[in-house]
CSV table of C-alpha atoms in Angstrom, one decimal:
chain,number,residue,atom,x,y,z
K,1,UNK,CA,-10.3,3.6,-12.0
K,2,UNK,CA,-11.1,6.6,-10.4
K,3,UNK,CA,-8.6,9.3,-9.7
K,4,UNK,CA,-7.4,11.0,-6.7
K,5,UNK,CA,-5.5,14.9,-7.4
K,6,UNK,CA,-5.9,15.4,-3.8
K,7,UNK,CA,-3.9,14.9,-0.7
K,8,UNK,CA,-5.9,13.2,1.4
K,9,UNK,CA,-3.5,9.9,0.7
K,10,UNK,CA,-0.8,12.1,2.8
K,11,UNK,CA,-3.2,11.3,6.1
K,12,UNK,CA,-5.3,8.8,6.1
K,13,UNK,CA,-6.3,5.9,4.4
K,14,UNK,CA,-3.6,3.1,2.9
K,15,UNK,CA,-1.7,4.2,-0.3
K,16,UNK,CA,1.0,2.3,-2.3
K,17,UNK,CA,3.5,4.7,-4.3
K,18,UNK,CA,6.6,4.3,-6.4
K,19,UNK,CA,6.7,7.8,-8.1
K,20,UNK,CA,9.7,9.5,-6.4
K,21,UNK,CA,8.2,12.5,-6.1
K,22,UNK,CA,5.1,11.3,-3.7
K,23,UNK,CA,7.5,9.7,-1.5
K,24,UNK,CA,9.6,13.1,-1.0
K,25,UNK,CA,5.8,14.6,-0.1
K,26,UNK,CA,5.5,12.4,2.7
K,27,UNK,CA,8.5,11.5,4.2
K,28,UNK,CA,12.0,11.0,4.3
K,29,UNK,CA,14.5,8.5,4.1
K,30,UNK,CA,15.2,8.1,7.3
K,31,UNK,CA,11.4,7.8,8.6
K,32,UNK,CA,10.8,5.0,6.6
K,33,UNK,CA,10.3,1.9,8.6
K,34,UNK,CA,11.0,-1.6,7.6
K,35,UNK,CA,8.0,-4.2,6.5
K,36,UNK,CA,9.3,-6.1,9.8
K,37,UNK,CA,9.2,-3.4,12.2
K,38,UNK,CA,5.6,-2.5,11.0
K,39,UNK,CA,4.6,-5.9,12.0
K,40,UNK,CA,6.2,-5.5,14.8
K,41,UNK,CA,5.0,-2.4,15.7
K,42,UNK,CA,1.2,-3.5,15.3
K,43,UNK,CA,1.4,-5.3,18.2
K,44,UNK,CA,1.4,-1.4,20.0
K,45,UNK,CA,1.0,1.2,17.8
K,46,UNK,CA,3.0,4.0,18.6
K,47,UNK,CA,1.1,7.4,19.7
K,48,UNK,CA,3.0,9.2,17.0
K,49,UNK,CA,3.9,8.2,13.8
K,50,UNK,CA,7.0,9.6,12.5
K,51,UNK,CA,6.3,11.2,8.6
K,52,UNK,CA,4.5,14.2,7.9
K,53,UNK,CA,3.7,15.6,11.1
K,54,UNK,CA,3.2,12.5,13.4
K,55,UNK,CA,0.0,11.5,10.4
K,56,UNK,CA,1.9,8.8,8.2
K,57,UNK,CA,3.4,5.7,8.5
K,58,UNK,CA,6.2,5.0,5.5
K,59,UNK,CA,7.0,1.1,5.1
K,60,UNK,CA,9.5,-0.3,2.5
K,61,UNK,CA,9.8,-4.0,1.9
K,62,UNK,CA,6.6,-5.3,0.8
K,63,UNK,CA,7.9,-5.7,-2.8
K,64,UNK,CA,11.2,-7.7,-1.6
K,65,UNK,CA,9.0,-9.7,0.8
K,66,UNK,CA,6.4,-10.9,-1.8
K,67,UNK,CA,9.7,-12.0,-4.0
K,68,UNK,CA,10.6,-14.0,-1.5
K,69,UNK,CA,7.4,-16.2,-1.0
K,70,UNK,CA,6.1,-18.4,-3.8
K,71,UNK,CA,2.7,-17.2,-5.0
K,72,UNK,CA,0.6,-19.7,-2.7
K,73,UNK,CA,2.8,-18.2,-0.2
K,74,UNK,CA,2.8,-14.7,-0.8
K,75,UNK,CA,-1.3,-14.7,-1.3
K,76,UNK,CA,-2.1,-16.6,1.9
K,77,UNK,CA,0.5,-13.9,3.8
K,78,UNK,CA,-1.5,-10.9,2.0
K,79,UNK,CA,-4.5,-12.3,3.1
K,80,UNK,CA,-3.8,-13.4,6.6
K,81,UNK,CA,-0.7,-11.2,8.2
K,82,UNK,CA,-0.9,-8.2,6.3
K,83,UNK,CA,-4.5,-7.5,6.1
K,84,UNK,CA,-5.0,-8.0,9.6
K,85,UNK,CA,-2.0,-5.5,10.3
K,86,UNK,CA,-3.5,-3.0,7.9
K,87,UNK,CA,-7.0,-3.3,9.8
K,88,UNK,CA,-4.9,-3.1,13.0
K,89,UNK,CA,-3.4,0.3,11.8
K,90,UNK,CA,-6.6,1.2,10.7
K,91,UNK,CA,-8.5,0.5,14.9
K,92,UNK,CA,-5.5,1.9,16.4
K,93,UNK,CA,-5.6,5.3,14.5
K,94,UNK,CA,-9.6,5.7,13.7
K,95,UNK,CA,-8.8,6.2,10.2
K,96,UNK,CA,-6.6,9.6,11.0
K,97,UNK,CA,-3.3,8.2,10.1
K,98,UNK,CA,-2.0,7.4,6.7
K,99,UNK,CA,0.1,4.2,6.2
K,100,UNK,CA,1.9,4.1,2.9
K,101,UNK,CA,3.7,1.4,1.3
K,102,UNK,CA,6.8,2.4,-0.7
K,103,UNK,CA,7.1,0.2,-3.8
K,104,UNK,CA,9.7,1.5,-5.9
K,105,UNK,CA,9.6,-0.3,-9.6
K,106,UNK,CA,5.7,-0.7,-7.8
K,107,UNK,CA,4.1,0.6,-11.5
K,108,UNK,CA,5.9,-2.4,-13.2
K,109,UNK,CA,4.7,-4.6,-10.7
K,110,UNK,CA,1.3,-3.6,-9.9
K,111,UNK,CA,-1.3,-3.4,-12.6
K,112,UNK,CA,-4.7,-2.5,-12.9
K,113,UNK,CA,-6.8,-4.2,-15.8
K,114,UNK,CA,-9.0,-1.1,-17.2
K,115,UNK,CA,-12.6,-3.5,-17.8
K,116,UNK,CA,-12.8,-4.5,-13.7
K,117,UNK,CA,-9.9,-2.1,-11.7
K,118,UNK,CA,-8.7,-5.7,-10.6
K,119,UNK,CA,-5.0,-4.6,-9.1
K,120,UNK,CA,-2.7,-7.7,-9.5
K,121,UNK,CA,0.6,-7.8,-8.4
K,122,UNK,CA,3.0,-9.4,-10.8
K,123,UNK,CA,6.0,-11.8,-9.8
K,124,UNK,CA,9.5,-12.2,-10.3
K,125,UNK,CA,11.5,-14.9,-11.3
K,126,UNK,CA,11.4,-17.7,-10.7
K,127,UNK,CA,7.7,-17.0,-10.9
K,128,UNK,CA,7.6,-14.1,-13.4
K,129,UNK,CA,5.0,-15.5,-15.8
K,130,UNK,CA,2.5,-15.4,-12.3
K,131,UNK,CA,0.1,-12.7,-11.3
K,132,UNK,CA,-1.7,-12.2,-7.6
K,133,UNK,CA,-5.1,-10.6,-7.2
K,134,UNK,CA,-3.5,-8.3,-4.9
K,135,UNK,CA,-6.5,-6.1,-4.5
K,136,UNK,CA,-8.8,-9.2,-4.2
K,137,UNK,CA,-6.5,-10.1,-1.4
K,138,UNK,CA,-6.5,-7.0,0.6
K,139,UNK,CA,-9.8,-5.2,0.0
K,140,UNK,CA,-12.0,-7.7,-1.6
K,141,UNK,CA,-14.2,-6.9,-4.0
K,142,UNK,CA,-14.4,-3.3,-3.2
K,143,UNK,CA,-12.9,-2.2,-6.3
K,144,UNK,CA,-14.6,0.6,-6.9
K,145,UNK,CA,-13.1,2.3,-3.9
K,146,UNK,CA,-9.0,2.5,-4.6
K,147,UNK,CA,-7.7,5.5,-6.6
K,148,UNK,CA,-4.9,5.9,-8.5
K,149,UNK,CA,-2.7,9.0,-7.0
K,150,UNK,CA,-2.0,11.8,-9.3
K,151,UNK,CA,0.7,14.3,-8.1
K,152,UNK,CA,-0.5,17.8,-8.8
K,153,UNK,CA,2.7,18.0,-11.2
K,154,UNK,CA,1.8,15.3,-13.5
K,155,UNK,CA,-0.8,13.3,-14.9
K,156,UNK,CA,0.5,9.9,-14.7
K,157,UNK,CA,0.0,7.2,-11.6
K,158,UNK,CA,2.5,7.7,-8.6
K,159,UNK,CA,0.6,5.3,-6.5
K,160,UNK,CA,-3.1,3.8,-5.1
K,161,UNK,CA,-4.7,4.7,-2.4
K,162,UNK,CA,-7.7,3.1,-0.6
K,163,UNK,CA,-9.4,5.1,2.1
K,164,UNK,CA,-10.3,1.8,4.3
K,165,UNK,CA,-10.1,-1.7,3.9
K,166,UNK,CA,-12.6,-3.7,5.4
């Protein structure tokens, strides 16, 4: 997989992060908007988004949400509701805003397999031993185009980042 030692995840495109340090980049705690009220909110996008400079959207929750579904579940509400938000963010901003998903524990959970960057996400109990094509689900077979996010101060994964889903 390809990597990305630039900031560009900071505005646009759709990133994924769990390193600490990448959240503190963008955002702070108290910008960060729930996985509901990003749902919510896609039914109007606001005119200004409120992380790093009015260009980034922070959500937390996806990771508590998918443990809530069964797999069948979760992959049918990856496919249908959250990809069409994502696309909705995407319309609604041109591709000049960022939206970033915080995953904290997210490089446990989401793996890429080195022979096809496949990203799966990997499930908790009581379905631990079960794995969703996460990035099948969301961007298709575009694999090519996510990136894993290298901070400038280190050389290991603080996130993905995907300039456009389609």
């Amino acid at each position: 997989m390809k990597q990305l030692h630039d900031t560009v995840w900071q505005r646009r495109g759709i990133s994924w992060i769990w390193e600490n340090d990448a959240f503190s980049e963008v955002t702070k705690a108290g910008e960060v908007i729930s996985l509901r009220e990003m749902i919510r909110a896609s039914k109007n996008w606001p005119d200004d988004l409120p992380s790093n400079g009015g260009n980034t959207l922070v959500v937390a929750g996806l990771d508590a949400c998918l443990d809530l579904l069964s797999p069948a579940e979760a992959e049918e509400w990856l496919a249908d509701t959250l990809k069409h938000v994502i696309l909705s963010f995407q319309d609604a901003y041109e591709g000049d805003a960022a939206l970033v998903f915080w995953l904290p524990g997210g490089q446990r959970r989401l793996k890429v397999q080195t022979a096809s960057d496949a990203v799966t996400w990997k499930c908790s109990a009581p379905f631990g031993g079960e794995i969703l094509d996460f990035g099948r689900l969301l961007w298709g077979e575009a694999r090519e185009y996510p990136q894993e996010i290298i901070l400038a101060n280190g050389n290991k994964p603080a996130g993905l980042f995907h300039l456009r889903i389609t």
